[in-house]
């Protein structure tokens, strides 16, 4: 049973590491999305601060770039949703592994307690048997003295 528990503990560690990796990727992707959105906002604000002549010259180019950026952000949002689904699946798997580990630990403890009770019973039986042997010997000694 200990080997099964050891394997389960190893699986738990691997599942935690996998979940941590997915969470790390989620955080990195989320940070990248926020950074790109802030950059797009600052470009739009910069466009608003330009003179009309400069704005007209750069507006179409900037709008095309922002449309491409919006599409890239949308793709990243889809990836983020997919990563969140993966994290939920890994979380559910981790919960199952932890439940199995807890069950195995409880069973191991119960088996140990049962073993300890059996050892106690065997020791008690041995002590009772030794007492009975001593008692029988003590009963035989007075009989031998009377017959002698």
mmCIF file of C-alpha atoms in Angstrom:
data_model
loop_
_atom_site.group_PDB
_atom_site.id
_atom_site.type_symbol
_atom_site.label_atom_id
_atom_site.label_comp_id
_atom_site.label_asym_id
_atom_site.label_seq_id
_atom_site.Cartn_x
_atom_site.Cartn_y
_atom_site.Cartn_z
ATOM 1 C CA UNK A 1 0.000 0.000 0.000
ATOM 2 C CA UNK A 2 2.925 2.338 0.707
ATOM 3 C CA UNK A 3 4.152 2.039 -2.895
ATOM 4 C CA UNK A 4 0.714 2.981 -4.193
ATOM 5 C CA UNK A 5 0.683 5.950 -1.836
ATOM 6 C CA UNK A 6 4.165 6.967 -3.029
ATOM 7 C CA UNK A 7 3.034 6.801 -6.665
ATOM 8 C CA UNK A 8 -0.025 8.881 -5.816
ATOM 9 C CA UNK A 9 2.121 11.496 -4.055
ATOM 10 C CA UNK A 10 4.348 11.638 -7.145
ATOM 11 C CA UNK A 11 1.291 12.052 -9.381
ATOM 12 C CA UNK A 12 0.038 14.812 -7.085
ATOM 13 C CA UNK A 13 3.338 16.670 -7.381
ATOM 14 C CA UNK A 14 3.281 16.312 -11.176
ATOM 15 C CA UNK A 15 -0.332 17.527 -11.348
ATOM 16 C CA UNK A 16 0.517 20.529 -9.161
ATOM 17 C CA UNK A 17 3.485 21.357 -11.385
ATOM 18 C CA UNK A 18 1.341 21.086 -14.519
ATOM 19 C CA UNK A 19 -1.340 23.292 -13.008
ATOM 20 C CA UNK A 20 1.302 25.806 -11.934
ATOM 21 C CA UNK A 21 2.710 25.868 -15.476
ATOM 22 C CA UNK A 22 -0.732 26.517 -16.978
ATOM 23 C CA UNK A 23 -1.355 29.251 -14.390
ATOM 24 C CA UNK A 24 2.000 30.807 -15.245
ATOM 25 C CA UNK A 25 1.120 30.788 -18.947
ATOM 26 C CA UNK A 26 -2.266 32.363 -18.159
ATOM 27 C CA UNK A 27 -0.611 35.140 -16.177
ATOM 28 C CA UNK A 28 1.946 35.802 -18.926
ATOM 29 C CA UNK A 29 -0.705 35.872 -21.654
ATOM 30 C CA UNK A 30 -2.978 38.091 -19.587
ATOM 31 C CA UNK A 31 -0.091 40.487 -18.990
ATOM 32 C CA UNK A 32 0.660 40.579 -22.715
ATOM 33 C CA UNK A 33 -2.991 41.323 -23.527
ATOM 34 C CA UNK A 34 -3.077 44.167 -21.009
ATOM 35 C CA UNK A 35 0.186 45.554 -22.378
ATOM 36 C CA UNK A 36 -1.094 45.500 -25.961
ATOM 37 C CA UNK A 37 -4.401 47.125 -24.993
ATOM 38 C CA UNK A 38 -2.580 49.894 -23.135
ATOM 39 C CA UNK A 39 -0.310 50.423 -26.132
ATOM 40 C CA UNK A 40 -3.330 50.722 -28.452
ATOM 41 C CA UNK A 41 -4.961 53.238 -26.100
ATOM 42 C CA UNK A 42 -1.795 55.317 -25.901
ATOM 43 C CA UNK A 43 -1.517 55.334 -29.710
ATOM 44 C CA UNK A 44 -5.104 56.571 -29.980
ATOM 45 C CA UNK A 45 -4.463 59.241 -27.370
ATOM 46 C CA UNK A 46 -1.331 60.270 -29.236
ATOM 47 C CA UNK A 47 -3.386 60.549 -32.416
ATOM 48 C CA UNK A 48 -5.843 62.827 -30.636
ATOM 49 C CA UNK A 49 -3.047 65.145 -29.574
ATOM 50 C CA UNK A 50 -1.647 65.586 -33.090
ATOM 51 C CA UNK A 51 -2.421 68.510 -35.326
ATOM 52 C CA UNK A 52 -5.051 67.927 -37.971
ATOM 53 C CA UNK A 53 -2.523 67.765 -40.822
ATOM 54 C CA UNK A 54 -0.391 65.155 -39.044
ATOM 55 C CA UNK A 55 -3.455 63.251 -37.846
ATOM 56 C CA UNK A 56 -4.933 62.887 -41.339
ATOM 57 C CA UNK A 57 -1.641 61.613 -42.690
ATOM 58 C CA UNK A 58 -1.193 58.990 -39.984
ATOM 59 C CA UNK A 59 -4.785 58.128 -39.107
ATOM 60 C CA UNK A 60 -5.387 55.492 -41.803
ATOM 61 C CA UNK A 61 -2.064 53.788 -41.151
ATOM 62 C CA UNK A 62 -2.738 53.793 -37.401
ATOM 63 C CA UNK A 63 -6.289 52.468 -37.823
ATOM 64 C CA UNK A 64 -5.028 49.598 -39.984
ATOM 65 C CA UNK A 65 -2.378 48.781 -37.391
ATOM 66 C CA UNK A 66 -4.965 48.941 -34.583
ATOM 67 C CA UNK A 67 -7.322 46.646 -36.503
ATOM 68 C CA UNK A 68 -4.535 44.089 -36.851
ATOM 69 C CA UNK A 69 -3.682 44.549 -33.169
ATOM 70 C CA UNK A 70 -7.341 44.067 -32.186
ATOM 71 C CA UNK A 71 -7.413 40.827 -34.171
ATOM 72 C CA UNK A 72 -4.228 39.669 -32.463
ATOM 73 C CA UNK A 73 -5.694 40.531 -29.042
ATOM 74 C CA UNK A 74 -8.865 38.599 -29.928
ATOM 75 C CA UNK A 75 -6.735 35.558 -30.815
ATOM 76 C CA UNK A 76 -4.871 35.913 -27.542
ATOM 77 C CA UNK A 77 -8.188 36.117 -25.650
ATOM 78 C CA UNK A 78 -9.242 32.822 -27.264
ATOM 79 C CA UNK A 79 -5.933 31.280 -26.185
ATOM 80 C CA UNK A 80 -6.523 32.643 -22.693
ATOM 81 C CA UNK A 81 -9.964 31.019 -22.543
ATOM 82 C CA UNK A 82 -8.450 27.727 -23.707
ATOM 83 C CA UNK A 83 -5.738 27.928 -21.054
ATOM 84 C CA UNK A 84 -8.343 28.621 -18.385
ATOM 85 C CA UNK A 85 -10.242 25.507 -19.479
ATOM 86 C CA UNK A 86 -7.014 23.513 -19.252
ATOM 87 C CA UNK A 87 -6.431 24.890 -15.765
ATOM 88 C CA UNK A 88 -9.924 23.818 -14.677
ATOM 89 C CA UNK A 89 -9.339 20.318 -16.058
ATOM 90 C CA UNK A 90 -6.002 20.071 -14.273
ATOM 91 C CA UNK A 91 -7.579 21.400 -11.106
ATOM 92 C CA UNK A 92 -10.283 18.704 -11.257
ATOM 93 C CA UNK A 93 -7.606 16.063 -11.864
ATOM 94 C CA UNK A 94 -5.603 17.379 -8.914
ATOM 95 C CA UNK A 95 -8.671 17.251 -6.656
ATOM 96 C CA UNK A 96 -9.216 13.593 -7.624
ATOM 97 C CA UNK A 97 -5.581 12.725 -6.948
ATOM 98 C CA UNK A 98 -5.643 14.475 -3.562
ATOM 99 C CA UNK A 99 -8.852 12.648 -2.629
ATOM 100 C CA UNK A 100 -7.255 9.331 -3.615
ATOM 101 C CA UNK A 101 -4.123 10.177 -1.612
ATOM 102 C CA UNK A 102 -6.205 11.083 1.438
ATOM 103 C CA UNK A 103 -8.117 7.810 1.132
ATOM 104 C CA UNK A 104 -4.892 5.821 0.850
ATOM 105 C CA UNK A 105 -3.415 7.590 3.867
ATOM 106 C CA UNK A 106 -6.556 6.877 5.880
ATOM 107 C CA UNK A 107 -6.499 3.213 4.824
ATOM 108 C CA UNK A 108 -2.813 2.981 5.728
ATOM 109 C CA UNK A 109 -3.517 4.424 9.174
ATOM 110 C CA UNK A 110 -6.444 2.031 9.674
ATOM 111 C CA UNK A 111 -4.272 -0.920 8.622
ATOM 112 C CA UNK A 112 -1.564 0.178 11.060
ATOM 113 C CA UNK A 113 -4.100 0.517 13.885
ATOM 114 C CA UNK A 114 -5.488 -2.937 13.071
ATOM 115 C CA UNK A 115 -1.951 -4.319 13.083
ATOM 116 C CA UNK A 116 -1.264 -2.686 16.461
ATOM 117 C CA UNK A 117 -4.493 -4.149 17.893
ATOM 118 C CA UNK A 118 -3.550 -7.610 16.621
ATOM 119 C CA UNK A 119 -0.082 -7.302 18.140
ATOM 120 C CA UNK A 120 -1.687 -6.245 21.435
ATOM 121 C CA UNK A 121 -4.044 -9.230 21.324
ATOM 122 C CA UNK A 122 -1.178 -11.629 20.571
ATOM 123 C CA UNK A 123 0.854 -10.178 23.431
ATOM 124 C CA UNK A 124 -2.141 -10.493 25.751
ATOM 125 C CA UNK A 125 -2.708 -14.106 24.673
ATOM 126 C CA UNK A 126 0.956 -14.883 25.267
ATOM 127 C CA UNK A 127 0.833 -13.238 28.701
ATOM 128 C CA UNK A 128 -2.331 -15.197 29.565
ATOM 129 C CA UNK A 129 -0.736 -18.422 28.408
ATOM 130 C CA UNK A 130 2.402 -17.742 30.471
ATOM 131 C CA UNK A 131 0.224 -16.993 33.494
ATOM 132 C CA UNK A 132 -1.698 -20.257 33.016
ATOM 133 C CA UNK A 133 1.543 -22.243 32.723
ATOM 134 C CA UNK A 134 2.941 -20.652 35.911
ATOM 135 C CA UNK A 135 -0.318 -21.246 37.715
ATOM 136 C CA UNK A 136 -0.365 -24.904 36.643
ATOM 137 C CA UNK A 137 3.241 -25.367 37.752
ATOM 138 C CA UNK A 138 2.511 -23.777 41.098
ATOM 139 C CA UNK A 139 -0.447 -26.130 41.526
ATOM 140 C CA UNK A 140 1.725 -29.174 40.744
ATOM 141 C CA UNK A 141 4.479 -28.286 43.226
ATOM 142 C CA UNK A 142 2.256 -28.620 46.335
ATOM 143 C CA UNK A 143 0.915 -31.940 45.032
ATOM 144 C CA UNK A 144 4.448 -33.322 44.683
ATOM 145 C CA UNK A 145 5.277 -32.181 48.220
ATOM 146 C CA UNK A 146 2.233 -33.953 49.656
ATOM 147 C CA UNK A 147 3.013 -37.219 47.891
ATOM 148 C CA UNK A 148 6.620 -37.193 48.945
#
